[in-house]
Amino acid sequence: MKIAIYNLHFETFGGGERRTAALAAHLAKKHRVTLFVHRPVSIEAIKTIFRIDLSSVEIIPLQNTDHATEIAGRQFDLFVNNSHGSDLRNPTPNGIYMCMFPEAERLDLDSYRIITANSRFTARWIEKRWGRSSEIVYSACQDMGPPSRKEKIILNVGRFFADSAIVHHKRQDALLQTFKRLVDGGLHGWNLVLAGMVGTRQEDKTFVETLRNEAVGYPIQIRPAIEFAELQALYRKSSIYWHATGLGTSALEHPGKQEHLGMSIIEAMSAGAVPVVFNAGGPQEIVNHGVDGFLWDHRSELETLSLGLIEKPAMLQSMSAAAVKRSKAFNVAQFLARMDSVIYKLIPPHIGWLAQARGYIARWR
């Protein structure tokens, strides 16, 4: 088959872009795959950050072209829209809209035969906002294990965005202040590390500088633009993982500002870091409270639950092992298997083979 995959946010190198790359590489083993992006993107950069090789995938930057016309003119058999917030009409006979959260309001839903949701949380909001059922396909989460010798590190990984109405803020500011209170209250020997890519706006860069200034005098590291190998090593040696996306917003009034799934939480669990995460959105589906991590509603609970883990090494070790086991339910293999199932539900394998054969014949004419 000729398959088009669409994602206009590759320069952010976030979780959605990781799953786009994983899907493209997987499908390219049997099909002709073209990845449409907004701006030119380096295959080497993708390989360095995601450890995914897209050398067999054609990558086409669309920039200011008419996207629907450009894609339709290439006569694809299948179009997979994995661009968050996209309202692009499906320009092919068969379309899959991979929804991380139903943001778009002008979307021509009838042009897509299947919608996927990255969590039950997202599926409920697709039904509520768009009136459509969806196939739940948990995102491809990188296995960051195995755990190495654990150190006294509390980790958070997430893109650094200044708070705004258009992104779900990762609330590194709240985590930093919480850790400072723990240190002021007598916590010794532990370090907080805030890592992740930085948004492209000037206010995002200003936000990072503000965090740096507020961290002065405390065992806190701000690690923007960290490379994959370094990030993986950090996951492996961290003991606790903090997450606060959605804190300070109503899940009913602002569901889009909650964590839609929580890929970094799963990555941390795969490396044996015990998650202590905000109790809203997708993380509620990941963490079994008191078994492989903890969920919290107020910052005081974040402090109490974290201190409980720090003061009880045996419990920390036991929950670390449970976290690794739980993470397997969200790995890359399950994501690719589910996407194969969704695609074959839309285009049975024998139809796909016929389309592929027609493509070969056309090239030889």
PDB file of C-alpha atoms in Angstrom, residues 170-297:
ATOM      1  CA  LYS A 170       3.681  20.476  32.704  1.00  0.00           C
ATOM      2  CA  ARG A 171       3.814  22.529  35.927  1.00  0.00           C
ATOM      3  CA  GLN A 172       7.546  22.222  36.536  1.00  0.00           C
ATOM      4  CA  ASP A 173       7.149  25.416  38.578  1.00  0.00           C
ATOM      5  CA  ALA A 174       4.873  23.674  41.092  1.00  0.00           C
ATOM      6  CA  LEU A 175       7.200  20.673  41.375  1.00  0.00           C
ATOM      7  CA  LEU A 176      10.185  22.939  41.964  1.00  0.00           C
ATOM      8  CA  GLN A 177       8.403  24.805  44.763  1.00  0.00           C
ATOM      9  CA  THR A 178       7.236  21.534  46.343  1.00  0.00           C
ATOM     10  CA  PHE A 179      10.775  20.173  46.405  1.00  0.00           C
ATOM     11  CA  LYS A 180      12.092  23.397  47.923  1.00  0.00           C
ATOM     12  CA  ARG A 181       9.548  23.029  50.737  1.00  0.00           C
ATOM     13  CA  LEU A 182      10.742  19.471  51.380  1.00  0.00           C
ATOM     14  CA  VAL A 183      14.357  20.636  51.552  1.00  0.00           C
ATOM     15  CA  ASP A 184      13.427  23.536  53.819  1.00  0.00           C
ATOM     16  CA  GLY A 185      11.610  20.993  55.997  1.00  0.00           C
ATOM     17  CA  GLY A 186      14.746  18.883  56.464  1.00  0.00           C
ATOM     18  CA  LEU A 187      15.056  16.622  53.413  1.00  0.00           C
ATOM     19  CA  HIS A 188      18.767  15.911  52.823  1.00  0.00           C
ATOM     20  CA  GLY A 189      20.707  14.098  50.120  1.00  0.00           C
ATOM     21  CA  TRP A 190      18.001  14.098  47.462  1.00  0.00           C
ATOM     22  CA  ASN A 191      18.060  15.913  44.125  1.00  0.00           C
ATOM     23  CA  LEU A 192      15.301  17.085  41.811  1.00  0.00           C
ATOM     24  CA  VAL A 193      15.930  16.951  38.049  1.00  0.00           C
ATOM     25  CA  LEU A 194      13.588  18.682  35.582  1.00  0.00           C
ATOM     26  CA  ALA A 195      14.372  17.553  32.020  1.00  0.00           C
ATOM     27  CA  GLY A 196      12.817  18.019  28.593  1.00  0.00           C
ATOM     28  CA  MET A 197      12.733  19.942  25.341  1.00  0.00           C
ATOM     29  CA  VAL A 198      12.015  23.690  25.390  1.00  0.00           C
ATOM     30  CA  GLY A 199       9.104  25.220  23.483  1.00  0.00           C
ATOM     31  CA  THR A 200       9.854  27.435  20.490  1.00  0.00           C
ATOM     32  CA  ARG A 201       8.382  30.685  21.854  1.00  0.00           C
ATOM     33  CA  GLN A 202      10.404  33.321  23.685  1.00  0.00           C
ATOM     34  CA  GLU A 203       8.143  33.017  26.727  1.00  0.00           C
ATOM     35  CA  ASP A 204       9.046  29.311  26.931  1.00  0.00           C
ATOM     36  CA  LYS A 205      12.734  30.191  27.103  1.00  0.00           C
ATOM     37  CA  THR A 206      11.950  32.843  29.712  1.00  0.00           C
ATOM     38  CA  PHE A 207      10.082  30.218  31.742  1.00  0.00           C
ATOM     39  CA  VAL A 208      13.197  28.012  31.822  1.00  0.00           C
ATOM     40  CA  GLU A 209      15.339  30.927  32.992  1.00  0.00           C
ATOM     41  CA  THR A 210      12.827  31.674  35.747  1.00  0.00           C
ATOM     42  CA  LEU A 211      13.061  28.073  36.920  1.00  0.00           C
ATOM     43  CA  ARG A 212      16.861  28.285  36.932  1.00  0.00           C
ATOM     44  CA  ASN A 213      16.764  31.414  39.078  1.00  0.00           C
ATOM     45  CA  GLU A 214      14.313  29.869  41.538  1.00  0.00           C
ATOM     46  CA  ALA A 215      16.469  26.742  41.845  1.00  0.00           C
ATOM     47  CA  VAL A 216      19.571  28.635  43.005  1.00  0.00           C
ATOM     48  CA  GLY A 217      20.790  27.344  46.370  1.00  0.00           C
ATOM     49  CA  TYR A 218      18.879  24.052  46.169  1.00  0.00           C
ATOM     50  CA  PRO A 219      19.857  20.599  44.820  1.00  0.00           C
ATOM     51  CA  ILE A 220      17.786  21.133  41.676  1.00  0.00           C
ATOM     52  CA  GLN A 221      18.947  20.630  38.083  1.00  0.00           C
ATOM     53  CA  ILE A 222      17.218  22.082  35.020  1.00  0.00           C
ATOM     54  CA  ARG A 223      18.138  19.948  31.990  1.00  0.00           C
ATOM     55  CA  PRO A 224      16.656  21.266  28.717  1.00  0.00           C
ATOM     56  CA  ALA A 225      17.327  19.653  25.324  1.00  0.00           C
ATOM     57  CA  ILE A 226      18.723  16.493  26.885  1.00  0.00           C
ATOM     58  CA  GLU A 227      19.870  13.790  24.441  1.00  0.00           C
ATOM     59  CA  PHE A 228      18.349  10.308  24.438  1.00  0.00           C
ATOM     60  CA  ALA A 229      21.269   8.370  25.938  1.00  0.00           C
ATOM     61  CA  GLU A 230      21.600  10.855  28.774  1.00  0.00           C
ATOM     62  CA  LEU A 231      17.855  10.854  29.394  1.00  0.00           C
ATOM     63  CA  GLN A 232      17.738   7.076  29.482  1.00  0.00           C
ATOM     64  CA  ALA A 233      20.572   6.963  32.013  1.00  0.00           C
ATOM     65  CA  LEU A 234      18.700   9.512  34.112  1.00  0.00           C
ATOM     66  CA  TYR A 235      15.494   7.462  34.045  1.00  0.00           C
ATOM     67  CA  ARG A 236      17.410   4.334  35.060  1.00  0.00           C
ATOM     68  CA  LYS A 237      19.057   5.849  38.117  1.00  0.00           C
ATOM     69  CA  SER A 238      16.092   7.927  39.352  1.00  0.00           C
ATOM     70  CA  SER A 239      14.138   6.528  42.292  1.00  0.00           C
ATOM     71  CA  ILE A 240      10.938   8.597  42.131  1.00  0.00           C
ATOM     72  CA  TYR A 241       9.087  10.201  39.251  1.00  0.00           C
ATOM     73  CA  TRP A 242       6.939  13.321  39.771  1.00  0.00           C
ATOM     74  CA  HIS A 243       4.225  14.569  37.410  1.00  0.00           C
ATOM     75  CA  ALA A 244       1.859  17.519  37.824  1.00  0.00           C
ATOM     76  CA  THR A 245       0.252  18.251  34.443  1.00  0.00           C
ATOM     77  CA  GLY A 246      -3.271  19.596  34.966  1.00  0.00           C
ATOM     78  CA  LEU A 247      -2.632  20.929  38.464  1.00  0.00           C
ATOM     79  CA  GLY A 248      -4.651  24.089  39.072  1.00  0.00           C
ATOM     80  CA  THR A 249      -7.153  23.491  36.260  1.00  0.00           C
ATOM     81  CA  SER A 250     -10.587  21.864  36.251  1.00  0.00           C
ATOM     82  CA  ALA A 251     -10.680  18.516  34.447  1.00  0.00           C
ATOM     83  CA  LEU A 252     -14.300  19.229  33.487  1.00  0.00           C
ATOM     84  CA  GLU A 253     -13.855  22.819  32.333  1.00  0.00           C
ATOM     85  CA  HIS A 254     -10.375  22.401  30.806  1.00  0.00           C
ATOM     86  CA  PRO A 255      -9.941  18.703  29.936  1.00  0.00           C
ATOM     87  CA  GLY A 256      -7.413  19.549  27.214  1.00  0.00           C
ATOM     88  CA  LYS A 257      -4.996  20.897  29.833  1.00  0.00           C
ATOM     89  CA  GLN A 258      -4.880  17.533  31.601  1.00  0.00           C
ATOM     90  CA  GLU A 259      -2.374  14.839  30.665  1.00  0.00           C
ATOM     91  CA  HIS A 260      -3.993  12.920  27.815  1.00  0.00           C
ATOM     92  CA  LEU A 261      -2.038   9.731  28.566  1.00  0.00           C
ATOM     93  CA  GLY A 262       1.312  10.298  30.253  1.00  0.00           C
ATOM     94  CA  MET A 263       4.049   8.712  28.154  1.00  0.00           C
ATOM     95  CA  SER A 264       6.892  10.021  30.301  1.00  0.00           C
ATOM     96  CA  ILE A 265       5.258   8.401  33.352  1.00  0.00           C
ATOM     97  CA  ILE A 266       5.304   5.028  31.601  1.00  0.00           C
ATOM     98  CA  GLU A 267       8.901   5.536  30.465  1.00  0.00           C
ATOM     99  CA  ALA A 268       9.911   6.288  34.043  1.00  0.00           C
ATOM    100  CA  MET A 269       8.089   3.184  35.298  1.00  0.00           C
ATOM    101  CA  SER A 270       9.855   1.019  32.708  1.00  0.00           C
ATOM    102  CA  ALA A 271      13.146   2.127  34.291  1.00  0.00           C
ATOM    103  CA  GLY A 272      11.921   1.418  37.824  1.00  0.00           C
ATOM    104  CA  ALA A 273      11.196   4.992  38.960  1.00  0.00           C
ATOM    105  CA  VAL A 274       8.108   4.971  41.181  1.00  0.00           C
ATOM    106  CA  PRO A 275       5.503   7.465  39.894  1.00  0.00           C
ATOM    107  CA  VAL A 276       3.842   9.967  42.210  1.00  0.00           C
ATOM    108  CA  VAL A 277       1.520  11.751  39.810  1.00  0.00           C
ATOM    109  CA  PHE A 278      -1.408  14.168  39.662  1.00  0.00           C
ATOM    110  CA  ASN A 279      -4.748  12.366  39.799  1.00  0.00           C
ATOM    111  CA  ALA A 280      -6.375  13.476  36.543  1.00  0.00           C
ATOM    112  CA  GLY A 281      -6.632  12.451  32.908  1.00  0.00           C
ATOM    113  CA  GLY A 282      -4.619   9.601  31.437  1.00  0.00           C
ATOM    114  CA  PRO A 283      -2.365   8.936  34.463  1.00  0.00           C
ATOM    115  CA  GLN A 284      -5.391   7.528  36.288  1.00  0.00           C
ATOM    116  CA  GLU A 285      -5.324   4.665  33.759  1.00  0.00           C
ATOM    117  CA  ILE A 286      -1.618   4.029  34.174  1.00  0.00           C
ATOM    118  CA  VAL A 287      -0.954   4.032  37.908  1.00  0.00           C
ATOM    119  CA  ASN A 288      -2.522   1.559  40.329  1.00  0.00           C
ATOM    120  CA  HIS A 289      -2.545   3.625  43.519  1.00  0.00           C
ATOM    121  CA  GLY A 290      -0.511   2.010  46.281  1.00  0.00           C
ATOM    122  CA  VAL A 291       0.659  -0.851  44.044  1.00  0.00           C
ATOM    123  CA  ASP A 292       2.981   0.529  41.362  1.00  0.00           C
ATOM    124  CA  GLY A 293       2.844   4.221  42.273  1.00  0.00           C
ATOM    125  CA  PHE A 294       0.675   6.902  43.831  1.00  0.00           C
ATOM    126  CA  LEU A 295      -1.937   9.409  42.665  1.00  0.00           C
ATOM    127  CA  TRP A 296      -2.352  12.744  44.429  1.00  0.00           C
ATOM    128  CA  ASP A 297      -4.886  15.577  44.357  1.00  0.00           C
TER     129      ASP A 297
END
